[in-house]
Each structure stands twice: as C-alpha cells, then as structure tokens.
C-alpha cells in the first residue's frame, strides 16, 4: 500500500490563528485525497474530497472558506484551518487513493488543539 | 440514506472467544465494504474488505460476510487475542464513487 505522511503530527494554536496541515503521499500518485475529522470517541467524518489540480468538494456542513484545501500535485495536499476556534480542536486525518481504486491509504493524523 | 449503522458500540470477550460486529447500510448501490482497526491516537488500518459481488472473504482469523439482500455485513474475529483490542469501524462506498462513509465504531476489549 501507499505510504502517507502528515505534518505536523500535533499542533497547539491560539484562537483566531490559522494552521496548515500537510498530507504527503510518499510513493504513490494520489489522484484523489480525502480529509477527515475525528472527535474523541467518535467516527471519522469526511470533510472534503480533493482531486489533483481541481477545487475540493466539501461535504454538507463543512465551511469551505474556513477549511481551505489545496491539492497542487499528485503527492501533496494541504488543509488550512483559518481563524481556528476551540471547537475546531480535533484529530485531522488525510487519505489517498488512485484512479479507479476503492482502497484508501490513511495518514497518521494531526492532533489540533486550539486554546 | 447515507448512514451506516454499526453494532454493538462496545464488545467485551474473553481471550480465545470469537467476536462479531455487524453493520447495516441503506443504499443498494453500495459496492465496497472495508473494515478498519484503529488504536488510540493512530490511523485506521484496513484489516479486510469485500466487494459486492462476493458473499464471504476470510484472512486467517478474520472474516467478513456480506448479505446484499438484507443490506448488512459483518466482521468475524476468531480466537481473539489481547492485541485485537481496539476500535473497529466498518465503512462503505457507493456505486461509482470512492468516498467512504464510516460506521459509528465498536470498542472491542479482549480480556485475559
């Protein structure tokens, strides 16, 4: 399977600031990347789908102006949480998949804490 | 509908016993059903998956069964070991797409 990394692995920021999370596919041409959010003791919730070179498609209820996604290459996608608030504190996980593939390969996640 | 129901939410078994987790979906177009194991603070790991054209799949102590008529699929773990303790999630993808919808999760605890 694909090797996927995320950076940073954890971050603490102050309310009102912005945080950028990187997702890298190290050995796989990721035509599609997904971003999930997972609150404690809950399931993974899909936030958005991004295809390389295209605008991301956001799930219902996810603010596209608050969660900025860029997928500029087949190996890198970034998620920027703008004007973060304590309720944005969560575990953010990316995954990658290839064209015509069902299987998703997950990154190790980024723990965001907003104080 | 978009939901995947998963039961039970918690499951405690004795080491060596079997564990069964069941998920129910609503869309007949769903065609891919993976199961993930997630340890605390870590990424979900794919443990087994099944396509809609198959009724059962087995990999050593783990098996998945799919009943398309009833729209449910189950994870079976035999000869459970303490290292099987984790949260397990089922998921599904709709036909023609690759977006995953996850179940609510099952906390499995294997006791010595």
Tab-separated table of C-alpha atoms in Angstrom:
chain	number	residue	atom	x	y	z
A	1	UNK	CA	0.000	0.000	0.000
A	2	UNK	CA	0.866	3.670	-0.199
A	3	UNK	CA	2.969	5.404	2.433
A	4	UNK	CA	1.256	8.577	3.606
A	5	UNK	CA	2.692	11.155	5.984
A	6	UNK	CA	1.190	14.152	7.715
A	7	UNK	CA	2.862	17.173	9.198
A	8	UNK	CA	2.697	18.263	11.893
A	9	UNK	CA	1.662	15.275	13.987
A	10	UNK	CA	0.295	17.613	16.614
A	11	UNK	CA	-0.144	21.367	16.920
A	12	UNK	CA	-1.406	23.775	19.537
A	13	UNK	CA	-2.550	27.202	18.403
A	14	UNK	CA	-4.342	30.192	19.815
A	15	UNK	CA	-7.919	31.012	18.963
A	16	UNK	CA	-8.159	33.192	15.876
A	17	UNK	CA	-4.960	31.994	14.233
A	18	UNK	CA	-4.624	29.754	11.188
A	19	UNK	CA	-2.993	26.348	10.991
A	20	UNK	CA	-1.782	24.463	7.920
A	21	UNK	CA	-1.637	20.668	7.836
A	22	UNK	CA	0.248	18.832	5.099
A	23	UNK	CA	-0.550	15.408	3.705
A	24	UNK	CA	2.079	13.740	1.550
A	25	UNK	CA	1.883	10.575	-0.482
A	26	UNK	CA	5.473	9.360	-0.461
A	27	UNK	CA	5.374	6.574	-3.017
A	28	UNK	CA	2.006	6.788	-4.718
A	29	UNK	CA	0.430	9.026	-7.319
A	30	UNK	CA	-2.603	10.193	-5.377
A	31	UNK	CA	-5.150	11.441	-7.854
A	32	UNK	CA	-7.635	11.862	-5.038
A	33	UNK	CA	-7.064	12.840	-1.429
A	34	UNK	CA	-9.639	12.924	1.329
A	35	UNK	CA	-9.675	14.910	4.563
A	36	UNK	CA	-11.439	13.573	7.626
A	37	UNK	CA	-12.080	14.931	11.091
A	38	UNK	CA	-12.440	12.718	14.141
A	39	UNK	CA	-13.608	13.981	17.525
A	40	UNK	CA	-12.795	11.939	20.662
A	41	UNK	CA	-14.657	8.631	20.836
A	42	UNK	CA	-16.381	9.327	17.530
A	43	UNK	CA	-16.143	8.066	13.989
A	44	UNK	CA	-14.296	9.575	11.066
A	45	UNK	CA	-16.315	12.215	9.268
A	46	UNK	CA	-15.402	13.123	5.721
A	47	UNK	CA	-14.786	16.835	5.332
A	48	UNK	CA	-13.807	17.135	1.696
A	49	UNK	CA	-12.509	15.369	-1.380
A	50	UNK	CA	-9.752	16.885	-3.451
A	51	UNK	CA	-8.599	15.880	-6.885
A	52	UNK	CA	-5.210	16.982	-8.118
A	53	UNK	CA	-5.449	20.286	-9.930
A	54	UNK	CA	-9.136	20.814	-9.127
A	55	UNK	CA	-11.100	22.598	-6.457
A	56	UNK	CA	-12.034	20.491	-3.468
A	57	UNK	CA	-15.564	19.187	-2.996
A	58	UNK	CA	-16.817	19.804	0.519
A	59	UNK	CA	-19.311	17.715	2.447
A	60	UNK	CA	-22.516	19.274	3.653
A	61	UNK	CA	-21.979	21.391	6.734
A	62	UNK	CA	-18.241	21.925	6.180
A	63	UNK	CA	-17.348	25.579	5.573
A	64	UNK	CA	-15.103	25.810	2.532
A	65	UNK	CA	-13.897	29.300	3.499
A	66	UNK	CA	-12.807	28.057	6.896
A	67	UNK	CA	-11.163	24.811	5.809
A	68	UNK	CA	-9.028	25.660	2.794
A	69	UNK	CA	-7.790	22.699	0.796
A	70	UNK	CA	-5.102	22.781	-1.842
A	71	UNK	CA	-4.095	19.741	-3.905
A	72	UNK	CA	-1.456	21.147	-6.201
A	73	UNK	CA	0.367	17.915	-7.016
A	74	UNK	CA	-0.129	14.163	-7.017
A	75	UNK	CA	1.841	13.872	-3.803
A	76	UNK	CA	0.774	16.829	-1.666
A	77	UNK	CA	-2.454	18.198	-0.282
A	78	UNK	CA	-2.777	20.838	2.422
A	79	UNK	CA	-5.615	21.685	4.773
A	80	UNK	CA	-5.602	25.145	6.337
A	81	UNK	CA	-7.873	25.774	9.283
A	82	UNK	CA	-8.486	29.514	9.237
A	83	UNK	CA	-9.451	31.567	12.283
A	84	UNK	CA	-9.364	28.468	14.437
A	85	UNK	CA	-11.634	28.178	17.466
A	86	UNK	CA	-11.614	25.696	20.351
A	87	UNK	CA	-14.430	23.726	18.717
A	88	UNK	CA	-12.062	23.023	15.787
A	89	UNK	CA	-9.868	21.003	18.128
A	90	UNK	CA	-9.885	17.518	16.668
A	91	UNK	CA	-7.861	14.757	15.007
A	92	UNK	CA	-7.490	15.513	11.303
A	93	UNK	CA	-6.653	12.575	9.038
A	94	UNK	CA	-5.984	12.502	5.325
A	95	UNK	CA	-6.170	9.562	2.980
A	96	UNK	CA	-5.114	8.960	-0.605
A	97	UNK	CA	-6.388	6.792	-3.392
A	98	UNK	CA	-5.607	6.219	-7.026
A	99	UNK	CA	-7.733	6.371	-10.156
A	100	UNK	CA	-10.343	3.629	-10.235
A	101	UNK	CA	-9.315	2.315	-6.822
A	102	UNK	CA	-11.557	1.812	-3.819
A	103	UNK	CA	-8.828	1.323	-1.238
A	104	UNK	CA	-7.761	4.363	0.745
A	105	UNK	CA	-4.416	4.716	2.490
A	106	UNK	CA	-4.506	6.842	5.608
A	107	UNK	CA	-2.028	9.294	7.027
A	108	UNK	CA	-1.076	9.118	10.713
A	109	UNK	CA	-3.274	12.068	11.617
A	110	UNK	CA	-2.712	15.527	13.092
A	111	UNK	CA	-3.938	16.387	16.555
A	112	UNK	CA	-5.060	20.043	16.596
A	113	UNK	CA	-5.698	21.789	19.899
A	114	UNK	CA	-6.991	25.362	19.831
A	115	UNK	CA	-6.660	27.261	23.091
B	1	UNK	CA	-29.908	7.496	3.096
B	2	UNK	CA	-26.196	7.943	3.865
B	3	UNK	CA	-25.857	6.193	7.235
B	4	UNK	CA	-24.096	3.010	8.200
B	5	UNK	CA	-25.369	1.547	11.444
B	6	UNK	CA	-22.843	-0.410	13.482
B	7	UNK	CA	-23.484	-2.669	16.466
B	8	UNK	CA	-22.527	-3.197	19.184
B	9	UNK	CA	-20.837	0.015	20.295
B	10	UNK	CA	-18.788	-1.911	22.864
B	11	UNK	CA	-17.899	-5.589	22.973
B	12	UNK	CA	-16.015	-7.417	25.665
B	13	UNK	CA	-14.879	-11.009	25.103
B	14	UNK	CA	-12.604	-13.486	26.780
B	15	UNK	CA	-9.326	-14.309	25.100
B	16	UNK	CA	-9.852	-17.144	22.646
B	17	UNK	CA	-13.527	-16.404	22.096
B	18	UNK	CA	-14.992	-15.073	18.849
B	19	UNK	CA	-16.168	-11.522	18.260
B	20	UNK	CA	-18.780	-10.436	15.739
B	21	UNK	CA	-19.549	-6.870	14.710
B	22	UNK	CA	-22.390	-6.052	12.352
B	23	UNK	CA	-23.095	-3.126	10.068
B	24	UNK	CA	-26.226	-2.251	8.151
B	25	UNK	CA	-26.349	0.050	5.169
B	26	UNK	CA	-29.228	1.574	3.268
B	27	UNK	CA	-28.085	2.180	-0.309
B	28	UNK	CA	-28.383	-0.797	-2.626
B	29	UNK	CA	-25.762	0.839	-4.870
B	30	UNK	CA	-23.059	0.412	-2.229
B	31	UNK	CA	-20.383	-1.861	-3.626
B	32	UNK	CA	-17.282	-1.832	-1.418
B	33	UNK	CA	-17.207	-2.650	2.283
B	34	UNK	CA	-13.930	-2.321	4.197
B	35	UNK	CA	-13.249	-2.866	7.882
B	36	UNK	CA	-10.700	-0.799	9.790
B	37	UNK	CA	-8.949	-1.248	13.112
B	38	UNK	CA	-7.941	1.906	14.929
B	39	UNK	CA	-5.790	2.018	18.016
B	40	UNK	CA	-5.923	5.081	20.240
B	41	UNK	CA	-4.375	8.113	18.592
B	42	UNK	CA	-3.379	6.216	15.458
B	43	UNK	CA	-4.523	5.958	11.876
B	44	UNK	CA	-7.218	3.489	10.780
B	45	UNK	CA	-5.718	0.286	9.401
B	46	UNK	CA	-7.521	-1.742	6.765
B	47	UNK	CA	-7.906	-5.302	8.048
B	48	UNK	CA	-10.225	-6.806	5.459
B	49	UNK	CA	-12.581	-5.696	2.732
B	50	UNK	CA	-15.228	-7.208	0.479
B	51	UNK	CA	-16.776	-6.254	-2.832
B	52	UNK	CA	-20.478	-6.506	-3.546
B	53	UNK	CA	-20.036	-9.453	-5.900
B	54	UNK	CA	-18.651	-11.657	-3.108
B	55	UNK	CA	-20.516	-13.128	-0.151
B	56	UNK	CA	-17.655	-14.009	2.143
B	57	UNK	CA	-13.945	-13.418	2.492
B	58	UNK	CA	-11.513	-14.808	5.019
B	59	UNK	CA	-7.965	-13.929	6.045
B	60	UNK	CA	-6.613	-16.128	8.830
B	61	UNK	CA	-8.578	-15.246	11.999
B	62	UNK	CA	-10.613	-12.530	10.318
B	63	UNK	CA	-13.599	-12.954	8.027
B	64	UNK	CA	-16.233	-10.705	6.550
B	65	UNK	CA	-19.659	-11.769	5.312
B	66	UNK	CA	-21.979	-9.736	3.132
B	67	UNK	CA	-25.736	-10.160	2.772
B	68	UNK	CA	-26.812	-7.880	-0.055
B	69	UNK	CA	-30.482	-8.747	0.276
B	70	UNK	CA	-30.594	-7.698	3.902
B	71	UNK	CA	-28.021	-4.934	3.333
B	72	UNK	CA	-25.731	-5.918	6.140
B	73	UNK	CA	-22.160	-7.091	6.505
B	74	UNK	CA	-20.327	-8.495	9.481
B	75	UNK	CA	-16.795	-8.803	10.795
B	76	UNK	CA	-15.856	-12.056	12.483
B	77	UNK	CA	-12.717	-12.413	14.563
B	78	UNK	CA	-11.936	-15.882	15.872
B	79	UNK	CA	-9.505	-16.903	18.605
B	80	UNK	CA	-9.322	-13.342	19.867
B	81	UNK	CA	-6.115	-12.104	21.451
B	82	UNK	CA	-5.436	-9.097	23.718
B	83	UNK	CA	-3.776	-7.283	20.803
B	84	UNK	CA	-7.112	-7.378	18.970
B	85	UNK	CA	-8.377	-4.805	21.485
B	86	UNK	CA	-9.088	-1.603	19.553
B	87	UNK	CA	-11.901	0.334	17.921
B	88	UNK	CA	-13.233	-1.253	14.746
B	89	UNK	CA	-15.030	0.707	12.033
B	90	UNK	CA	-16.986	-0.586	9.102
B	91	UNK	CA	-17.361	1.573	6.022
B	92	UNK	CA	-18.991	1.561	2.620
B	93	UNK	CA	-18.640	3.273	-0.711
B	94	UNK	CA	-21.471	3.999	-3.063
B	95	UNK	CA	-21.506	2.614	-6.566
B	96	UNK	CA	-19.294	4.510	-8.992
B	97	UNK	CA	-17.595	6.524	-6.290
B	98	UNK	CA	-14.795	6.099	-3.795
B	99	UNK	CA	-15.993	8.208	-0.860
B	100	UNK	CA	-16.113	6.225	2.355
B	101	UNK	CA	-18.941	6.508	4.845
B	102	UNK	CA	-17.916	5.103	8.214
B	103	UNK	CA	-19.937	3.310	10.833
B	104	UNK	CA	-20.035	4.590	14.395
B	105	UNK	CA	-17.362	2.215	15.653
B	106	UNK	CA	-17.118	-0.707	18.075
B	107	UNK	CA	-14.766	-0.684	21.039
B	108	UNK	CA	-13.543	-4.282	21.330
B	109	UNK	CA	-11.880	-5.371	24.543
B	110	UNK	CA	-10.309	-8.793	24.775
B	111	UNK	CA	-9.832	-9.803	28.378
B	112	UNK	CA	-7.331	-12.314	29.681
